[in-house]
């Protein structure tokens, strides 16, 4: 009887696994199949709207994730090592972009950096306007990507055995040297994983970018925005744009996974 129950439970697990894989891969596979038929991909790559959106998405997302990495690693280290109650509250606020609707994020940033916003009004005195520019795209991407990177790095740093730091301290390493020679090397895989998650979130950002940066071809129209725009007039082109974004994201994540494997 127990053997039958165990076998039944095992079959249920495999069935749920197949359902999950099919739910994820089937729509993606159908989209890719339609995109690669009738030379749609080649025609799309010759379209200036596609090349412009693709170039802008890659450049802005890479700039955004670079800034996230530079700022996020020290922030993650402070949060992980600090016992301050204030830092813990700061930690909670960093998680907000994950649960906030992207459109709300866009409105919040527009109200902050817009001409009448507290920051935007000050910047206007120096002739700087951020909304509906490429800078706005990067800021929106940073906002949504940061918590994904931070989560991964925090996990990596918190899993480091404190004995290593104690040994480093006994050898005369100051906190800065312990950070660079012990913490970073041991948390390297988490940093790479966080960078991959953050980059994927940044390049796929839509709602906050649309509200805060607009949908200006060649200046703020990223790939997700271009997909929506083209599907209104050319559904096949929208499908192909979606396939290109899937392929780029998959390729980058595979490369990062391989890099993690060899580090």
PDB file of C-alpha atoms in Angstrom:
ATOM      1  CA  UNK A   1       0.000   0.000   0.000  1.00  0.00           C
ATOM      2  CA  UNK A   2       2.759   2.392   1.004  1.00  0.00           C
ATOM      3  CA  UNK A   3       4.637   1.518  -2.188  1.00  0.00           C
ATOM      4  CA  UNK A   4       1.587   2.368  -4.308  1.00  0.00           C
ATOM      5  CA  UNK A   5       1.184   5.719  -2.548  1.00  0.00           C
ATOM      6  CA  UNK A   6       4.873   6.501  -3.077  1.00  0.00           C
ATOM      7  CA  UNK A   7       4.638   5.602  -6.777  1.00  0.00           C
ATOM      8  CA  UNK A   8       1.477   7.683  -7.167  1.00  0.00           C
ATOM      9  CA  UNK A   9       3.122  10.680  -5.486  1.00  0.00           C
ATOM     10  CA  UNK A  10       6.199  10.296  -7.696  1.00  0.00           C
ATOM     11  CA  UNK A  11       4.024  10.254 -10.835  1.00  0.00           C
ATOM     12  CA  UNK A  12       2.180  13.384  -9.660  1.00  0.00           C
ATOM     13  CA  UNK A  13       5.501  15.198  -9.269  1.00  0.00           C
ATOM     14  CA  UNK A  14       6.578  14.327 -12.802  1.00  0.00           C
ATOM     15  CA  UNK A  15       3.200  15.342 -14.206  1.00  0.00           C
ATOM     16  CA  UNK A  16       3.394  18.742 -12.501  1.00  0.00           C
ATOM     17  CA  UNK A  17       6.955  19.125 -13.817  1.00  0.00           C
ATOM     18  CA  UNK A  18       5.808  18.407 -17.380  1.00  0.00           C
ATOM     19  CA  UNK A  19       2.905  20.838 -17.008  1.00  0.00           C
ATOM     20  CA  UNK A  20       5.239  23.552 -15.754  1.00  0.00           C
ATOM     21  CA  UNK A  21       7.816  23.036 -18.523  1.00  0.00           C
ATOM     22  CA  UNK A  22       5.089  22.973 -21.175  1.00  0.00           C
ATOM     23  CA  UNK A  23       3.485  26.116 -19.772  1.00  0.00           C
ATOM     24  CA  UNK A  24       6.810  27.976 -20.014  1.00  0.00           C
ATOM     25  CA  UNK A  25       8.338  26.553 -23.184  1.00  0.00           C
ATOM     26  CA  UNK A  26       5.289  26.011 -25.405  1.00  0.00           C
ATOM     27  CA  UNK A  27       4.338  29.700 -25.862  1.00  0.00           C
ATOM     28  CA  UNK A  28       7.992  30.654 -26.328  1.00  0.00           C
ATOM     29  CA  UNK A  29       8.500  27.868 -28.851  1.00  0.00           C
ATOM     30  CA  UNK A  30       5.409  28.855 -30.860  1.00  0.00           C
ATOM     31  CA  UNK A  31       6.489  32.500 -30.876  1.00  0.00           C
ATOM     32  CA  UNK A  32      10.001  31.606 -32.084  1.00  0.00           C
ATOM     33  CA  UNK A  33       8.607  29.288 -34.753  1.00  0.00           C
ATOM     34  CA  UNK A  34       6.390  32.036 -36.140  1.00  0.00           C
ATOM     35  CA  UNK A  35       9.190  34.593 -35.988  1.00  0.00           C
ATOM     36  CA  UNK A  36      11.658  32.475 -37.940  1.00  0.00           C
ATOM     37  CA  UNK A  37       9.238  31.580 -40.708  1.00  0.00           C
ATOM     38  CA  UNK A  38       9.130  33.464 -44.016  1.00  0.00           C
ATOM     39  CA  UNK A  39      12.459  35.258 -43.340  1.00  0.00           C
ATOM     40  CA  UNK A  40      10.771  37.559 -40.834  1.00  0.00           C
ATOM     41  CA  UNK A  41      13.921  37.781 -38.728  1.00  0.00           C
ATOM     42  CA  UNK A  42      16.103  38.940 -41.631  1.00  0.00           C
ATOM     43  CA  UNK A  43      13.546  41.525 -42.667  1.00  0.00           C
ATOM     44  CA  UNK A  44      13.255  42.788 -39.102  1.00  0.00           C
ATOM     45  CA  UNK A  45      17.004  43.258 -38.719  1.00  0.00           C
ATOM     46  CA  UNK A  46      16.948  45.517 -41.771  1.00  0.00           C
ATOM     47  CA  UNK A  47      14.242  47.675 -40.230  1.00  0.00           C
ATOM     48  CA  UNK A  48      15.653  50.917 -38.725  1.00  0.00           C
ATOM     49  CA  UNK A  49      13.032  50.875 -35.958  1.00  0.00           C
ATOM     50  CA  UNK A  50      14.242  47.450 -34.861  1.00  0.00           C
ATOM     51  CA  UNK A  51      17.958  48.257 -34.986  1.00  0.00           C
ATOM     52  CA  UNK A  52      17.417  51.537 -33.150  1.00  0.00           C
ATOM     53  CA  UNK A  53      15.350  49.938 -30.365  1.00  0.00           C
ATOM     54  CA  UNK A  54      17.751  47.011 -30.085  1.00  0.00           C
ATOM     55  CA  UNK A  55      20.816  49.237 -29.826  1.00  0.00           C
ATOM     56  CA  UNK A  56      19.142  51.518 -27.287  1.00  0.00           C
ATOM     57  CA  UNK A  57      17.986  48.587 -25.133  1.00  0.00           C
ATOM     58  CA  UNK A  58      21.437  46.999 -25.046  1.00  0.00           C
ATOM     59  CA  UNK A  59      23.292  50.242 -24.298  1.00  0.00           C
ATOM     60  CA  UNK A  60      20.918  51.538 -21.632  1.00  0.00           C
ATOM     61  CA  UNK A  61      20.538  48.172 -19.871  1.00  0.00           C
ATOM     62  CA  UNK A  62      24.315  47.651 -19.769  1.00  0.00           C
ATOM     63  CA  UNK A  63      24.854  51.145 -18.369  1.00  0.00           C
ATOM     64  CA  UNK A  64      22.070  50.563 -15.838  1.00  0.00           C
ATOM     65  CA  UNK A  65      23.393  47.212 -14.616  1.00  0.00           C
ATOM     66  CA  UNK A  66      26.933  48.604 -14.374  1.00  0.00           C
ATOM     67  CA  UNK A  67      25.688  51.377 -12.088  1.00  0.00           C
ATOM     68  CA  UNK A  68      23.630  48.850 -10.113  1.00  0.00           C
ATOM     69  CA  UNK A  69      26.706  46.649  -9.591  1.00  0.00           C
ATOM     70  CA  UNK A  70      28.947  49.536  -8.500  1.00  0.00           C
ATOM     71  CA  UNK A  71      26.385  50.832  -5.991  1.00  0.00           C
ATOM     72  CA  UNK A  72      24.748  47.539  -5.093  1.00  0.00           C
ATOM     73  CA  UNK A  73      27.795  45.619  -3.853  1.00  0.00           C
ATOM     74  CA  UNK A  74      28.698  48.125  -1.092  1.00  0.00           C
ATOM     75  CA  UNK A  75      25.019  48.513  -0.155  1.00  0.00           C
ATOM     76  CA  UNK A  76      24.585  44.734   0.087  1.00  0.00           C
ATOM     77  CA  UNK A  77      27.720  44.494   2.229  1.00  0.00           C
ATOM     78  CA  UNK A  78      26.509  47.208   4.608  1.00  0.00           C
ATOM     79  CA  UNK A  79      23.072  45.607   4.981  1.00  0.00           C
ATOM     80  CA  UNK A  80      24.512  42.124   5.489  1.00  0.00           C
ATOM     81  CA  UNK A  81      27.099  43.100   8.086  1.00  0.00           C
ATOM     82  CA  UNK A  82      25.152  45.734  10.004  1.00  0.00           C
ATOM     83  CA  UNK A  83      22.965  45.037  13.021  1.00  0.00           C
ATOM     84  CA  UNK A  84      21.481  48.534  13.016  1.00  0.00           C
ATOM     85  CA  UNK A  85      17.697  48.711  13.144  1.00  0.00           C
ATOM     86  CA  UNK A  86      17.800  51.697  10.788  1.00  0.00           C
ATOM     87  CA  UNK A  87      19.689  49.670   8.183  1.00  0.00           C
ATOM     88  CA  UNK A  88      17.074  46.932   8.446  1.00  0.00           C
ATOM     89  CA  UNK A  89      14.327  49.451   7.692  1.00  0.00           C
ATOM     90  CA  UNK A  90      16.384  50.677   4.722  1.00  0.00           C
ATOM     91  CA  UNK A  91      16.571  47.062   3.595  1.00  0.00           C
ATOM     92  CA  UNK A  92      12.765  46.836   3.549  1.00  0.00           C
ATOM     93  CA  UNK A  93      12.451  49.950   1.376  1.00  0.00           C
ATOM     94  CA  UNK A  94      14.895  48.535  -1.166  1.00  0.00           C
ATOM     95  CA  UNK A  95      12.461  45.671  -1.773  1.00  0.00           C
ATOM     96  CA  UNK A  96       9.637  48.064  -2.741  1.00  0.00           C
ATOM     97  CA  UNK A  97      10.402  48.170  -6.506  1.00  0.00           C
ATOM     98  CA  UNK A  98       9.708  44.437  -6.672  1.00  0.00           C
ATOM     99  CA  UNK A  99       6.129  44.731  -5.458  1.00  0.00           C
ATOM    100  CA  UNK A 100       5.230  48.139  -6.911  1.00  0.00           C
ATOM    101  CA  UNK A 101       3.490  48.154 -10.324  1.00  0.00           C
ATOM    102  CA  UNK A 102       5.947  49.498 -12.941  1.00  0.00           C
ATOM    103  CA  UNK A 103       3.468  52.195 -14.008  1.00  0.00           C
ATOM    104  CA  UNK A 104       3.382  53.475 -10.422  1.00  0.00           C
ATOM    105  CA  UNK A 105       7.181  53.566 -10.418  1.00  0.00           C
ATOM    106  CA  UNK A 106       7.108  55.603 -13.611  1.00  0.00           C
ATOM    107  CA  UNK A 107       4.646  58.117 -12.177  1.00  0.00           C
ATOM    108  CA  UNK A 108       6.655  58.409  -8.955  1.00  0.00           C
ATOM    109  CA  UNK A 109       9.859  59.106 -10.887  1.00  0.00           C
ATOM    110  CA  UNK A 110       8.080  61.575 -13.153  1.00  0.00           C
ATOM    111  CA  UNK A 111       6.761  63.492 -10.152  1.00  0.00           C
ATOM    112  CA  UNK A 112      10.234  63.512  -8.612  1.00  0.00           C
ATOM    113  CA  UNK A 113      12.345  64.397 -11.646  1.00  0.00           C
ATOM    114  CA  UNK A 114       9.718  66.318 -13.632  1.00  0.00           C
ATOM    115  CA  UNK A 115       9.828  70.077 -14.048  1.00  0.00           C
ATOM    116  CA  UNK A 116       7.655  70.639 -10.974  1.00  0.00           C
ATOM    117  CA  UNK A 117       9.228  67.874  -8.918  1.00  0.00           C
ATOM    118  CA  UNK A 118      11.530  68.573  -5.969  1.00  0.00           C
ATOM    119  CA  UNK A 119      14.583  67.221  -7.800  1.00  0.00           C
ATOM    120  CA  UNK A 120      13.538  68.135 -11.337  1.00  0.00           C
ATOM    121  CA  UNK A 121      12.866  71.769 -10.430  1.00  0.00           C
ATOM    122  CA  UNK A 122      16.385  72.046  -9.011  1.00  0.00           C
ATOM    123  CA  UNK A 123      17.921  70.421 -12.096  1.00  0.00           C
ATOM    124  CA  UNK A 124      16.004  72.778 -14.381  1.00  0.00           C
ATOM    125  CA  UNK A 125      17.910  75.673 -12.808  1.00  0.00           C
ATOM    126  CA  UNK A 126      21.005  74.151 -14.401  1.00  0.00           C
ATOM    127  CA  UNK A 127      19.266  73.502 -17.712  1.00  0.00           C
ATOM    128  CA  UNK A 128      18.949  69.738 -17.108  1.00  0.00           C
ATOM    129  CA  UNK A 129      15.691  67.954 -17.970  1.00  0.00           C
ATOM    130  CA  UNK A 130      15.521  64.204 -17.343  1.00  0.00           C
ATOM    131  CA  UNK A 131      11.976  63.034 -18.252  1.00  0.00           C
ATOM    132  CA  UNK A 132      11.477  61.741 -21.801  1.00  0.00           C
ATOM    133  CA  UNK A 133      15.222  61.367 -22.406  1.00  0.00           C
ATOM    134  CA  UNK A 134      17.604  58.429 -22.608  1.00  0.00           C
ATOM    135  CA  UNK A 135      18.733  59.211 -19.071  1.00  0.00           C
ATOM    136  CA  UNK A 136      15.160  58.606 -17.922  1.00  0.00           C
ATOM    137  CA  UNK A 137      15.292  55.154 -19.524  1.00  0.00           C
ATOM    138  CA  UNK A 138      18.463  54.313 -17.586  1.00  0.00           C
ATOM    139  CA  UNK A 139      17.051  55.613 -14.293  1.00  0.00           C
ATOM    140  CA  UNK A 140      13.891  53.544 -14.721  1.00  0.00           C
ATOM    141  CA  UNK A 141      15.970  50.454 -15.449  1.00  0.00           C
ATOM    142  CA  UNK A 142      18.177  51.056 -12.399  1.00  0.00           C
ATOM    143  CA  UNK A 143      15.117  51.478 -10.188  1.00  0.00           C
ATOM    144  CA  UNK A 144      13.579  48.133 -11.156  1.00  0.00           C
ATOM    145  CA  UNK A 145      16.836  46.146 -11.470  1.00  0.00           C
ATOM    146  CA  UNK A 146      18.479  47.153  -8.199  1.00  0.00           C
ATOM    147  CA  UNK A 147      16.525  44.939  -5.759  1.00  0.00           C
ATOM    148  CA  UNK A 148      17.049  41.811  -7.884  1.00  0.00           C
ATOM    149  CA  UNK A 149      20.805  42.335  -7.855  1.00  0.00           C
ATOM    150  CA  UNK A 150      20.829  43.255  -4.179  1.00  0.00           C
ATOM    151  CA  UNK A 151      18.896  40.155  -3.138  1.00  0.00           C
ATOM    152  CA  UNK A 152      21.368  37.826  -4.811  1.00  0.00           C
ATOM    153  CA  UNK A 153      24.481  39.560  -3.491  1.00  0.00           C
ATOM    154  CA  UNK A 154      23.079  39.738   0.038  1.00  0.00           C
ATOM    155  CA  UNK A 155      22.438  36.011  -0.064  1.00  0.00           C
ATOM    156  CA  UNK A 156      25.981  35.335  -1.244  1.00  0.00           C
ATOM    157  CA  UNK A 157      27.560  37.551   1.407  1.00  0.00           C
ATOM    158  CA  UNK A 158      25.402  36.174   4.222  1.00  0.00           C
ATOM    159  CA  UNK A 159      26.438  32.596   3.337  1.00  0.00           C
ATOM    160  CA  UNK A 160      30.151  33.348   3.754  1.00  0.00           C
ATOM    161  CA  UNK A 161      31.597  31.581   6.760  1.00  0.00           C
ATOM    162  CA  UNK A 162      32.600  34.232   9.291  1.00  0.00           C
ATOM    163  CA  UNK A 163      35.689  32.156  10.145  1.00  0.00           C
ATOM    164  CA  UNK A 164      37.291  33.366   6.920  1.00  0.00           C
ATOM    165  CA  UNK A 165      36.915  36.976   7.984  1.00  0.00           C
ATOM    166  CA  UNK A 166      38.210  36.165  11.453  1.00  0.00           C
ATOM    167  CA  UNK A 167      41.280  34.551   9.918  1.00  0.00           C
ATOM    168  CA  UNK A 168      41.787  37.567   7.679  1.00  0.00           C
ATOM    169  CA  UNK A 169      41.481  39.871  10.653  1.00  0.00           C
ATOM    170  CA  UNK A 170      44.046  37.826  12.603  1.00  0.00           C
ATOM    171  CA  UNK A 171      46.420  38.167   9.651  1.00  0.00           C
ATOM    172  CA  UNK A 172      46.174  41.936   9.863  1.00  0.00           C
ATOM    173  CA  UNK A 173      43.701  42.604   7.042  1.00  0.00           C
ATOM    174  CA  UNK A 174      41.653  45.747   7.607  1.00  0.00           C
ATOM    175  CA  UNK A 175      37.905  45.797   6.749  1.00  0.00           C
ATOM    176  CA  UNK A 176      38.563  47.173   3.250  1.00  0.00           C
ATOM    177  CA  UNK A 177      41.069  44.447   2.426  1.00  0.00           C
ATOM    178  CA  UNK A 178      38.793  41.768   3.899  1.00  0.00           C
ATOM    179  CA  UNK A 179      36.029  43.076   1.640  1.00  0.00           C
ATOM    180  CA  UNK A 180      38.144  42.846  -1.518  1.00  0.00           C
ATOM    181  CA  UNK A 181      40.198  39.740  -0.736  1.00  0.00           C
ATOM    182  CA  UNK A 182      37.619  37.622   1.105  1.00  0.00           C
ATOM    183  CA  UNK A 183      34.021  38.802   0.627  1.00  0.00           C
ATOM    184  CA  UNK A 184      34.067  39.581  -3.092  1.00  0.00           C
ATOM    185  CA  UNK A 185      35.838  36.387  -4.258  1.00  0.00           C
ATOM    186  CA  UNK A 186      33.583  34.169  -2.132  1.00  0.00           C
ATOM    187  CA  UNK A 187      30.401  35.954  -3.251  1.00  0.00           C
ATOM    188  CA  UNK A 188      31.424  36.148  -6.916  1.00  0.00           C
ATOM    189  CA  UNK A 189      28.861  33.670  -8.193  1.00  0.00           C
ATOM    190  CA  UNK A 190      26.059  35.495  -6.400  1.00  0.00           C
ATOM    191  CA  UNK A 191      27.240  38.758  -7.932  1.00  0.00           C
ATOM    192  CA  UNK A 192      27.141  37.250 -11.420  1.00  0.00           C
ATOM    193  CA  UNK A 193      23.726  35.733 -10.796  1.00  0.00           C
ATOM    194  CA  UNK A 194      22.408  39.045  -9.474  1.00  0.00           C
ATOM    195  CA  UNK A 195      23.842  40.884 -12.452  1.00  0.00           C
ATOM    196  CA  UNK A 196      22.060  38.469 -14.801  1.00  0.00           C
ATOM    197  CA  UNK A 197      18.726  38.867 -13.003  1.00  0.00           C
ATOM    198  CA  UNK A 198      19.101  42.639 -12.803  1.00  0.00           C
ATOM    199  CA  UNK A 199      20.089  42.951 -16.454  1.00  0.00           C
ATOM    200  CA  UNK A 200      17.166  40.784 -17.568  1.00  0.00           C
ATOM    201  CA  UNK A 201      14.792  42.948 -15.535  1.00  0.00           C
ATOM    202  CA  UNK A 202      16.321  46.141 -16.912  1.00  0.00           C
ATOM    203  CA  UNK A 203      16.176  45.193 -20.594  1.00  0.00           C
ATOM    204  CA  UNK A 204      12.578  43.994 -20.250  1.00  0.00           C
ATOM    205  CA  UNK A 205      11.327  47.076 -18.382  1.00  0.00           C
ATOM    206  CA  UNK A 206       8.205  48.569 -19.955  1.00  0.00           C
ATOM    207  CA  UNK A 207       5.736  50.369 -17.670  1.00  0.00           C
ATOM    208  CA  UNK A 208       8.079  52.709 -15.806  1.00  0.00           C
ATOM    209  CA  UNK A 209       9.950  53.524 -19.010  1.00  0.00           C
ATOM    210  CA  UNK A 210       6.768  54.362 -20.908  1.00  0.00           C
ATOM    211  CA  UNK A 211       5.506  56.761 -18.230  1.00  0.00           C
ATOM    212  CA  UNK A 212       8.812  58.362 -17.266  1.00  0.00           C
ATOM    213  CA  UNK A 213      10.750  58.286 -20.544  1.00  0.00           C
ATOM    214  CA  UNK A 214       8.030  58.076 -23.180  1.00  0.00           C
ATOM    215  CA  UNK A 215       8.126  56.169 -26.448  1.00  0.00           C
ATOM    216  CA  UNK A 216      10.317  58.305 -28.703  1.00  0.00           C
ATOM    217  CA  UNK A 217      11.920  56.393 -31.582  1.00  0.00           C
ATOM    218  CA  UNK A 218      15.694  56.505 -31.424  1.00  0.00           C
ATOM    219  CA  UNK A 219      15.771  58.186 -28.016  1.00  0.00           C
ATOM    220  CA  UNK A 220      13.613  56.346 -25.494  1.00  0.00           C
ATOM    221  CA  UNK A 221      11.948  53.536 -27.463  1.00  0.00           C
ATOM    222  CA  UNK A 222      13.433  50.337 -26.088  1.00  0.00           C
ATOM    223  CA  UNK A 223      12.637  46.863 -27.395  1.00  0.00           C
ATOM    224  CA  UNK A 224       9.547  46.288 -25.184  1.00  0.00           C
ATOM    225  CA  UNK A 225       8.129  49.664 -26.244  1.00  0.00           C
ATOM    226  CA  UNK A 226       8.927  48.945 -29.885  1.00  0.00           C
ATOM    227  CA  UNK A 227       7.090  45.623 -29.618  1.00  0.00           C
ATOM    228  CA  UNK A 228       3.898  47.319 -28.460  1.00  0.00           C
ATOM    229  CA  UNK A 229       4.199  50.056 -31.097  1.00  0.00           C
ATOM    230  CA  UNK A 230       4.836  47.715 -34.016  1.00  0.00           C
ATOM    231  CA  UNK A 231       2.131  45.224 -33.047  1.00  0.00           C
ATOM    232  CA  UNK A 232      -0.462  47.959 -33.582  1.00  0.00           C
ATOM    233  CA  UNK A 233       0.585  48.382 -37.214  1.00  0.00           C
ATOM    234  CA  UNK A 234       2.593  45.247 -38.074  1.00  0.00           C
ATOM    235  CA  UNK A 235       1.766  42.221 -35.938  1.00  0.00           C
ATOM    236  CA  UNK A 236       4.391  40.002 -37.619  1.00  0.00           C
ATOM    237  CA  UNK A 237       7.120  42.530 -36.877  1.00  0.00           C
ATOM    238  CA  UNK A 238       6.033  42.636 -33.240  1.00  0.00           C
ATOM    239  CA  UNK A 239       6.367  38.851 -33.036  1.00  0.00           C
ATOM    240  CA  UNK A 240       9.850  39.010 -34.542  1.00  0.00           C
ATOM    241  CA  UNK A 241      10.912  41.745 -32.125  1.00  0.00           C
ATOM    242  CA  UNK A 242       9.724  39.577 -29.249  1.00  0.00           C
ATOM    243  CA  UNK A 243      11.736  36.639 -30.578  1.00  0.00           C
ATOM    244  CA  UNK A 244      14.872  38.773 -30.874  1.00  0.00           C
ATOM    245  CA  UNK A 245      14.510  39.883 -27.270  1.00  0.00           C
ATOM    246  CA  UNK A 246      14.030  36.286 -26.148  1.00  0.00           C
ATOM    247  CA  UNK A 247      17.134  35.150 -28.031  1.00  0.00           C
ATOM    248  CA  UNK A 248      19.321  37.959 -26.682  1.00  0.00           C
ATOM    249  CA  UNK A 249      18.185  37.392 -23.110  1.00  0.00           C
ATOM    250  CA  UNK A 250      18.668  33.638 -23.399  1.00  0.00           C
ATOM    251  CA  UNK A 251      22.130  34.004 -24.957  1.00  0.00           C
ATOM    252  CA  UNK A 252      23.332  36.389 -22.272  1.00  0.00           C
ATOM    253  CA  UNK A 253      21.980  34.222 -19.463  1.00  0.00           C
ATOM    254  CA  UNK A 254      23.666  31.142 -20.960  1.00  0.00           C
ATOM    255  CA  UNK A 255      26.990  32.984 -21.210  1.00  0.00           C
ATOM    256  CA  UNK A 256      26.697  34.176 -17.626  1.00  0.00           C
ATOM    257  CA  UNK A 257      25.808  30.672 -16.470  1.00  0.00           C
ATOM    258  CA  UNK A 258      28.918  29.333 -18.182  1.00  0.00           C
ATOM    259  CA  UNK A 259      30.991  32.063 -16.581  1.00  0.00           C
ATOM    260  CA  UNK A 260      29.596  31.118 -13.171  1.00  0.00           C
ATOM    261  CA  UNK A 261      30.508  27.508 -13.863  1.00  0.00           C
ATOM    262  CA  UNK A 262      34.165  28.346 -14.418  1.00  0.00           C
ATOM    263  CA  UNK A 263      34.561  30.753 -11.489  1.00  0.00           C
TER     264      UNK A 263
END
